[in-house]
XYZ file of C-alpha atoms in Angstrom:
55
model
C 89.845 -15.867 -45.020
C 86.551 -14.759 -43.574
C 85.512 -15.941 -40.105
C 82.129 -17.308 -41.218
C 83.876 -19.659 -43.643
C 86.368 -20.801 -41.006
C 83.429 -21.605 -38.659
C 81.782 -23.689 -41.382
C 85.041 -25.584 -41.952
C 85.351 -26.148 -38.182
C 81.823 -27.598 -38.095
C 82.613 -29.971 -40.947
C 85.800 -31.170 -39.343
C 83.972 -31.632 -36.007
C 81.313 -33.765 -37.682
C 83.973 -35.887 -39.461
C 85.755 -36.280 -36.100
C 82.811 -37.814 -34.258
C 82.810 -41.482 -33.301
C 81.345 -43.593 -36.024
C 82.747 -41.301 -38.742
C 86.517 -41.056 -38.403
C 86.829 -44.527 -36.882
C 84.680 -46.359 -39.453
C 87.683 -47.340 -41.522
C 91.162 -46.152 -42.506
C 89.820 -44.080 -45.422
C 87.530 -42.083 -43.141
C 90.303 -41.587 -40.600
C 92.555 -40.321 -43.400
C 89.811 -37.978 -44.542
C 89.468 -36.553 -41.059
C 93.218 -36.135 -40.674
C 93.516 -34.369 -44.005
C 90.657 -32.042 -43.047
C 92.300 -31.420 -39.668
C 95.570 -30.539 -41.372
C 93.720 -28.084 -43.715
C 92.030 -26.417 -40.736
C 95.249 -26.289 -38.677
C 97.076 -24.540 -41.536
C 94.293 -21.926 -41.744
C 94.318 -21.458 -37.984
C 98.195 -21.365 -37.805
C 98.422 -24.240 -35.266
C 99.624 -27.814 -35.039
C 97.137 -30.418 -36.254
C 95.665 -32.934 -33.755
C 95.327 -36.171 -35.666
C 93.039 -39.062 -34.840
C 94.330 -42.627 -34.424
C 92.454 -45.869 -34.057
C 92.435 -47.277 -30.543
C 93.180 -50.955 -30.714
C 91.988 -52.287 -27.301
């Protein structure tokens, strides 16, 4: 996979991982976590999932 495409995917995952996006509701958190899994597979690393802080 080319490096430019990986950078674009990282940018998209970073946007989805911002406060107000991933923590809007369960669907958006699931979308982030799925995108994080996809990127982690490409980068050959363990995914870092988001959870909702209930405080």
